[in-house]
CSV table of C-alpha atoms in Angstrom, one decimal:
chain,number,residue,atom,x,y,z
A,1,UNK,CA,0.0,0.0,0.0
A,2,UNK,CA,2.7,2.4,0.7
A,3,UNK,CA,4.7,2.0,-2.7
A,4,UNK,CA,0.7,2.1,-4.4
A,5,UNK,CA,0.4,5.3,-2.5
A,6,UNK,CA,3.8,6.5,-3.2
A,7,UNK,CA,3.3,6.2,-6.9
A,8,UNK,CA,-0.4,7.3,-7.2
A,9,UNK,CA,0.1,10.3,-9.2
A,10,UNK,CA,2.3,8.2,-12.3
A,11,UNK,CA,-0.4,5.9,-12.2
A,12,UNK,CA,-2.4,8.4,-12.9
A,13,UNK,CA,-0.5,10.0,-15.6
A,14,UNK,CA,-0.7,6.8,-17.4
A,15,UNK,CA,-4.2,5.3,-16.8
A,16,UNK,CA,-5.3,8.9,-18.6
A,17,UNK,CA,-3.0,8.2,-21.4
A,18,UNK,CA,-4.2,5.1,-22.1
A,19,UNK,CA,-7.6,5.7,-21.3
A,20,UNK,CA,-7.9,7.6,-24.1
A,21,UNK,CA,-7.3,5.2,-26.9
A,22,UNK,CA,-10.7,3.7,-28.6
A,23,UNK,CA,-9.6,-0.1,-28.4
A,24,UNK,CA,-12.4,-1.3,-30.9
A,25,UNK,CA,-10.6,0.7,-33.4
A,26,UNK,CA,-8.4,-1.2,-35.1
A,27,UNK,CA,-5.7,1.3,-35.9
A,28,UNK,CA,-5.6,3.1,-32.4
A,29,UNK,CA,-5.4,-0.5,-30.6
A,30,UNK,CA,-2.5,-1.2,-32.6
A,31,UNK,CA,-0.9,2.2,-31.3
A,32,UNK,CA,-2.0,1.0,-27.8
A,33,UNK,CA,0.1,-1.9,-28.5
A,34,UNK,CA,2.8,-0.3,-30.1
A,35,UNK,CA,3.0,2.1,-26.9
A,36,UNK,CA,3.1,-0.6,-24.8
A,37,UNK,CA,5.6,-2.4,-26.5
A,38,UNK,CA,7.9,0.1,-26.5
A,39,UNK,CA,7.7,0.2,-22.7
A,40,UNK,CA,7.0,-3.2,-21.5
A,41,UNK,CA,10.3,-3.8,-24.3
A,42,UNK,CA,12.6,-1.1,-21.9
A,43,UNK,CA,11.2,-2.5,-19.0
A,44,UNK,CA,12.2,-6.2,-19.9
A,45,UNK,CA,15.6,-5.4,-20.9
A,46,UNK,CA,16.1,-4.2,-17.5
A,47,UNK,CA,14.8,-6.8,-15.4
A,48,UNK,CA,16.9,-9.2,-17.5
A,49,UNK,CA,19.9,-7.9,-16.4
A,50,UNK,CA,19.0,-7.3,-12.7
A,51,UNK,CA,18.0,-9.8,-10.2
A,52,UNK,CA,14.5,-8.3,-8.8
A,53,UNK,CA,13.4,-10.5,-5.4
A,54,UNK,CA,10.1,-10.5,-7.1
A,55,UNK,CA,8.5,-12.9,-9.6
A,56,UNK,CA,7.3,-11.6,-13.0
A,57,UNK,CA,6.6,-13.1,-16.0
A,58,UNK,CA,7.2,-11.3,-19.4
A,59,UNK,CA,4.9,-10.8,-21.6
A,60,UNK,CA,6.7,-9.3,-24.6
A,61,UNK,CA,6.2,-12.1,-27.1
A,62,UNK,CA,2.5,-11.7,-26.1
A,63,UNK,CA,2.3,-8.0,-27.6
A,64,UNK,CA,5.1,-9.1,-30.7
A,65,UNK,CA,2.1,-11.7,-31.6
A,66,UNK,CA,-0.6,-9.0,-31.4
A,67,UNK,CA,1.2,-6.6,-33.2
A,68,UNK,CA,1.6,-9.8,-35.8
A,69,UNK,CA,-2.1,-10.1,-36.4
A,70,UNK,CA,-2.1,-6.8,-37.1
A,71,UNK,CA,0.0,-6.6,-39.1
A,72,UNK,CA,2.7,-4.3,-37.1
A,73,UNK,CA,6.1,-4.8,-36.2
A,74,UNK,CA,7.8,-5.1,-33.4
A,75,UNK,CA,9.1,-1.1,-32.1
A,76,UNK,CA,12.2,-0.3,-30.3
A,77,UNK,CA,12.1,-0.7,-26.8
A,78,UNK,CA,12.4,2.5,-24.7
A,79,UNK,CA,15.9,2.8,-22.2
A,80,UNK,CA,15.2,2.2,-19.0
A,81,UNK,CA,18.3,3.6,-17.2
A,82,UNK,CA,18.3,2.7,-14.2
A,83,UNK,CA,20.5,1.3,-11.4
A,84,UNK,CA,20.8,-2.6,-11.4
A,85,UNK,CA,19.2,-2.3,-7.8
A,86,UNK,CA,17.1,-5.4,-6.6
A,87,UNK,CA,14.7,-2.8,-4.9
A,88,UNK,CA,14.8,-0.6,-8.2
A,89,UNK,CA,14.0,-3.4,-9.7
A,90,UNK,CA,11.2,-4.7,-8.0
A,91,UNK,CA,9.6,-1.1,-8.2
A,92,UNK,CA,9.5,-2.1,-12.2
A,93,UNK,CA,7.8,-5.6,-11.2
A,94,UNK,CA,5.3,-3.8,-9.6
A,95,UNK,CA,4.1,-2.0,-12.4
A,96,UNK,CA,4.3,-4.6,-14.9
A,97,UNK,CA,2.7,-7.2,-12.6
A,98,UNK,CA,0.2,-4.7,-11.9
A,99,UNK,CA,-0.9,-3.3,-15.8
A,100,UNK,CA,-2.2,-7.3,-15.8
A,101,UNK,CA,-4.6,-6.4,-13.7
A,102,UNK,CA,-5.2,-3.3,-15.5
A,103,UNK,CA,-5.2,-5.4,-19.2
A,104,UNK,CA,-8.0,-8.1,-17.7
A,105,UNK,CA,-10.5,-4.9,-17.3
A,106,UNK,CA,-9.0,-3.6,-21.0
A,107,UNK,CA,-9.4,-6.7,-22.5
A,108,UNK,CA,-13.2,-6.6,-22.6
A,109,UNK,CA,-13.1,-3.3,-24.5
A,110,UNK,CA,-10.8,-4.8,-27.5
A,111,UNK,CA,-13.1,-5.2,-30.7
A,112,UNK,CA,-14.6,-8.3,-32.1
A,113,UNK,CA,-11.5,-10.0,-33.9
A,114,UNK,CA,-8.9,-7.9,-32.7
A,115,UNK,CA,-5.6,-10.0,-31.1
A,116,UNK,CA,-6.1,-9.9,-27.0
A,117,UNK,CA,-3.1,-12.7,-25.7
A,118,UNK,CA,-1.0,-9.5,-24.3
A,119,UNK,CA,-3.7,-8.2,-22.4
A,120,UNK,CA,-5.4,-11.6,-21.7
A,121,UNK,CA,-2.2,-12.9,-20.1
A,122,UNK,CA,-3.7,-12.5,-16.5
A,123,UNK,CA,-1.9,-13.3,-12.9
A,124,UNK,CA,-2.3,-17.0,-12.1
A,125,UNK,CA,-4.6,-17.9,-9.2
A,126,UNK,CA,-2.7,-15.7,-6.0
A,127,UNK,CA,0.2,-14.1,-7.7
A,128,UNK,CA,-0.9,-11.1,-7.3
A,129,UNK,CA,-1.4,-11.2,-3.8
A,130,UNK,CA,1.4,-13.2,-3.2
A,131,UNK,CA,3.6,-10.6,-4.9
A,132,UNK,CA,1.9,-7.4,-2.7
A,133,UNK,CA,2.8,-9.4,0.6
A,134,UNK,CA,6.1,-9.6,-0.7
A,135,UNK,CA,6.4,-6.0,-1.5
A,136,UNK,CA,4.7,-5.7,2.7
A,137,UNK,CA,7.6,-7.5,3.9
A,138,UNK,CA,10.6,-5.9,2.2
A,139,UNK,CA,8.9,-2.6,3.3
A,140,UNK,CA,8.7,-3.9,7.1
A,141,UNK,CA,12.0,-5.3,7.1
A,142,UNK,CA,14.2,-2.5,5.0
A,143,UNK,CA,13.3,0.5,5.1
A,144,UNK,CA,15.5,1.6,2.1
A,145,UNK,CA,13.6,-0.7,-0.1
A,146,UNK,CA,10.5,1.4,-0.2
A,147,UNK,CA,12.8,4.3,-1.6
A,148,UNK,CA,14.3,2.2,-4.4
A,149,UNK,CA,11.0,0.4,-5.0
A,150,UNK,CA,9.6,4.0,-5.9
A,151,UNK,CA,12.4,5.4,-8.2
A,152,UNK,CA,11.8,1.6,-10.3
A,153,UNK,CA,8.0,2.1,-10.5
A,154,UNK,CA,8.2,5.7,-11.0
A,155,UNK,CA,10.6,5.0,-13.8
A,156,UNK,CA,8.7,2.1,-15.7
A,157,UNK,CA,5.4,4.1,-14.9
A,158,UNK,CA,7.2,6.8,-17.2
A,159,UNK,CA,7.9,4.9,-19.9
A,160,UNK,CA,4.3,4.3,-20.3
Protein backbone atom coordinates (compact mmCIF):
# COMPACT_ATOMS: atom_id res chain seq x y z
CA UNK A 1 0.00 0.00 0.00
CA UNK A 2 2.68 2.38 0.69
CA UNK A 3 4.74 1.96 -2.70
CA UNK A 4 0.71 2.06 -4.36
CA UNK A 5 0.39 5.31 -2.49
CA UNK A 6 3.78 6.54 -3.24
CA UNK A 7 3.35 6.16 -6.88
CA UNK A 8 -0.41 7.27 -7.20
CA UNK A 9 0.10 10.26 -9.20
CA UNK A 10 2.33 8.24 -12.34
CA UNK A 11 -0.43 5.90 -12.24
CA UNK A 12 -2.36 8.41 -12.90
CA UNK A 13 -0.52 10.00 -15.63
CA UNK A 14 -0.73 6.83 -17.38
CA UNK A 15 -4.25 5.30 -16.79
CA UNK A 16 -5.34 8.91 -18.60
CA UNK A 17 -2.98 8.24 -21.37
CA UNK A 18 -4.17 5.06 -22.14
CA UNK A 19 -7.58 5.73 -21.27
CA UNK A 20 -7.90 7.58 -24.08
CA UNK A 21 -7.32 5.16 -26.92
CA UNK A 22 -10.69 3.68 -28.59
CA UNK A 23 -9.59 -0.06 -28.36
CA UNK A 24 -12.41 -1.26 -30.86
CA UNK A 25 -10.62 0.67 -33.40
CA UNK A 26 -8.36 -1.19 -35.07
CA UNK A 27 -5.67 1.30 -35.85
CA UNK A 28 -5.59 3.15 -32.43
CA UNK A 29 -5.39 -0.51 -30.57
CA UNK A 30 -2.48 -1.20 -32.59
CA UNK A 31 -0.85 2.22 -31.34
CA UNK A 32 -2.02 1.05 -27.84
CA UNK A 33 0.09 -1.93 -28.47
CA UNK A 34 2.77 -0.28 -30.15
CA UNK A 35 2.97 2.12 -26.86
CA UNK A 36 3.15 -0.63 -24.84
CA UNK A 37 5.64 -2.44 -26.52
CA UNK A 38 7.85 0.08 -26.51
CA UNK A 39 7.74 0.25 -22.73
CA UNK A 40 6.98 -3.16 -21.52
CA UNK A 41 10.25 -3.75 -24.27
CA UNK A 42 12.64 -1.12 -21.94
CA UNK A 43 11.16 -2.47 -18.97
CA UNK A 44 12.21 -6.24 -19.89
CA UNK A 45 15.57 -5.42 -20.86
CA UNK A 46 16.06 -4.15 -17.45
CA UNK A 47 14.81 -6.77 -15.42
CA UNK A 48 16.93 -9.17 -17.45
CA UNK A 49 19.88 -7.86 -16.37
CA UNK A 50 18.96 -7.32 -12.67
CA UNK A 51 17.99 -9.79 -10.18
CA UNK A 52 14.46 -8.29 -8.82
CA UNK A 53 13.35 -10.53 -5.37
CA UNK A 54 10.09 -10.47 -7.10
CA UNK A 55 8.53 -12.95 -9.56
CA UNK A 56 7.32 -11.55 -12.98
CA UNK A 57 6.61 -13.12 -16.04
CA UNK A 58 7.20 -11.28 -19.36
CA UNK A 59 4.93 -10.78 -21.61
CA UNK A 60 6.75 -9.30 -24.59
CA UNK A 61 6.24 -12.11 -27.14
CA UNK A 62 2.55 -11.72 -26.14
CA UNK A 63 2.32 -7.96 -27.57
CA UNK A 64 5.07 -9.08 -30.68
CA UNK A 65 2.14 -11.70 -31.55
CA UNK A 66 -0.56 -8.97 -31.42
CA UNK A 67 1.22 -6.58 -33.16
CA UNK A 68 1.62 -9.75 -35.77
CA UNK A 69 -2.09 -10.06 -36.40
CA UNK A 70 -2.12 -6.81 -37.06
CA UNK A 71 0.03 -6.61 -39.15
CA UNK A 72 2.74 -4.33 -37.13
CA UNK A 73 6.11 -4.84 -36.22
CA UNK A 74 7.76 -5.13 -33.42
CA UNK A 75 9.13 -1.08 -32.14
CA UNK A 76 12.24 -0.28 -30.26
CA UNK A 77 12.08 -0.72 -26.80
CA UNK A 78 12.38 2.51 -24.73
CA UNK A 79 15.86 2.80 -22.20
CA UNK A 80 15.17 2.16 -18.98
CA UNK A 81 18.30 3.60 -17.22
CA UNK A 82 18.31 2.69 -14.17
CA UNK A 83 20.55 1.27 -11.37
CA UNK A 84 20.82 -2.58 -11.42
CA UNK A 85 19.23 -2.27 -7.81
CA UNK A 86 17.14 -5.39 -6.65
CA UNK A 87 14.75 -2.77 -4.90
CA UNK A 88 14.79 -0.64 -8.24
CA UNK A 89 13.98 -3.44 -9.72
CA UNK A 90 11.20 -4.71 -7.97
CA UNK A 91 9.61 -1.15 -8.23
CA UNK A 92 9.46 -2.12 -12.20
CA UNK A 93 7.79 -5.61 -11.25
CA UNK A 94 5.29 -3.83 -9.64
CA UNK A 95 4.09 -1.98 -12.37
CA UNK A 96 4.33 -4.56 -14.87
CA UNK A 97 2.69 -7.16 -12.64
CA UNK A 98 0.23 -4.66 -11.92
CA UNK A 99 -0.94 -3.31 -15.80
CA UNK A 100 -2.17 -7.27 -15.81
CA UNK A 101 -4.64 -6.39 -13.66
CA UNK A 102 -5.20 -3.32 -15.53
CA UNK A 103 -5.17 -5.39 -19.19
CA UNK A 104 -8.02 -8.08 -17.75
CA UNK A 105 -10.47 -4.88 -17.32
CA UNK A 106 -9.05 -3.60 -21.01
CA UNK A 107 -9.43 -6.69 -22.52
CA UNK A 108 -13.17 -6.60 -22.60
CA UNK A 109 -13.05 -3.29 -24.54
CA UNK A 110 -10.76 -4.77 -27.52
CA UNK A 111 -13.14 -5.22 -30.67
CA UNK A 112 -14.55 -8.27 -32.14
CA UNK A 113 -11.49 -10.05 -33.86
CA UNK A 114 -8.86 -7.89 -32.67
CA UNK A 115 -5.64 -10.03 -31.13
CA UNK A 116 -6.10 -9.93 -26.99
CA UNK A 117 -3.05 -12.68 -25.66
CA UNK A 118 -1.03 -9.46 -24.34
CA UNK A 119 -3.73 -8.21 -22.37
CA UNK A 120 -5.43 -11.55 -21.65
CA UNK A 121 -2.17 -12.86 -20.11
CA UNK A 122 -3.71 -12.51 -16.53
CA UNK A 123 -1.91 -13.27 -12.85
CA UNK A 124 -2.28 -17.02 -12.05
CA UNK A 125 -4.61 -17.89 -9.22
CA UNK A 126 -2.69 -15.71 -6.04
CA UNK A 127 0.15 -14.07 -7.72
CA UNK A 128 -0.90 -11.08 -7.25
CA UNK A 129 -1.43 -11.17 -3.79
CA UNK A 130 1.44 -13.22 -3.19
CA UNK A 131 3.55 -10.59 -4.93
CA UNK A 132 1.91 -7.45 -2.73
CA UNK A 133 2.77 -9.42 0.59
CA UNK A 134 6.12 -9.62 -0.73
CA UNK A 135 6.42 -5.99 -1.48
CA UNK A 136 4.75 -5.66 2.73
CA UNK A 137 7.59 -7.53 3.91
CA UNK A 138 10.56 -5.85 2.16
CA UNK A 139 8.89 -2.56 3.30
CA UNK A 140 8.66 -3.86 7.11
CA UNK A 141 12.00 -5.33 7.09
CA UNK A 142 14.23 -2.46 5.04
CA UNK A 143 13.33 0.55 5.15
CA UNK A 144 15.51 1.65 2.12
CA UNK A 145 13.63 -0.66 -0.14
CA UNK A 146 10.52 1.40 -0.23
CA UNK A 147 12.81 4.32 -1.60
CA UNK A 148 14.28 2.15 -4.36
CA UNK A 149 11.03 0.37 -5.05
CA UNK A 150 9.59 4.03 -5.93
CA UNK A 151 12.38 5.37 -8.24
CA UNK A 152 11.78 1.59 -10.32
CA UNK A 153 8.03 2.05 -10.53
CA UNK A 154 8.20 5.69 -11.02
CA UNK A 155 10.65 5.04 -13.79
CA UNK A 156 8.71 2.10 -15.70
CA UNK A 157 5.41 4.07 -14.91
CA UNK A 158 7.16 6.83 -17.16
CA UNK A 159 7.91 4.88 -19.90
CA UNK A 160 4.32 4.35 -20.27
Amino acid sequence: MRLRAATAAAHERVDARFGAYDLTDRTAYGRFLIDHARAVGGAEAYLSQTRPHLVWRPRLALIAADLADLGHTMPAPCALDLPPDAAVADGVVYVLEGSRLGGQILARAVGPGLPTAYLGATHLSGEWRALRQAIDARVATDPTWLAGAKLGAEACFALY
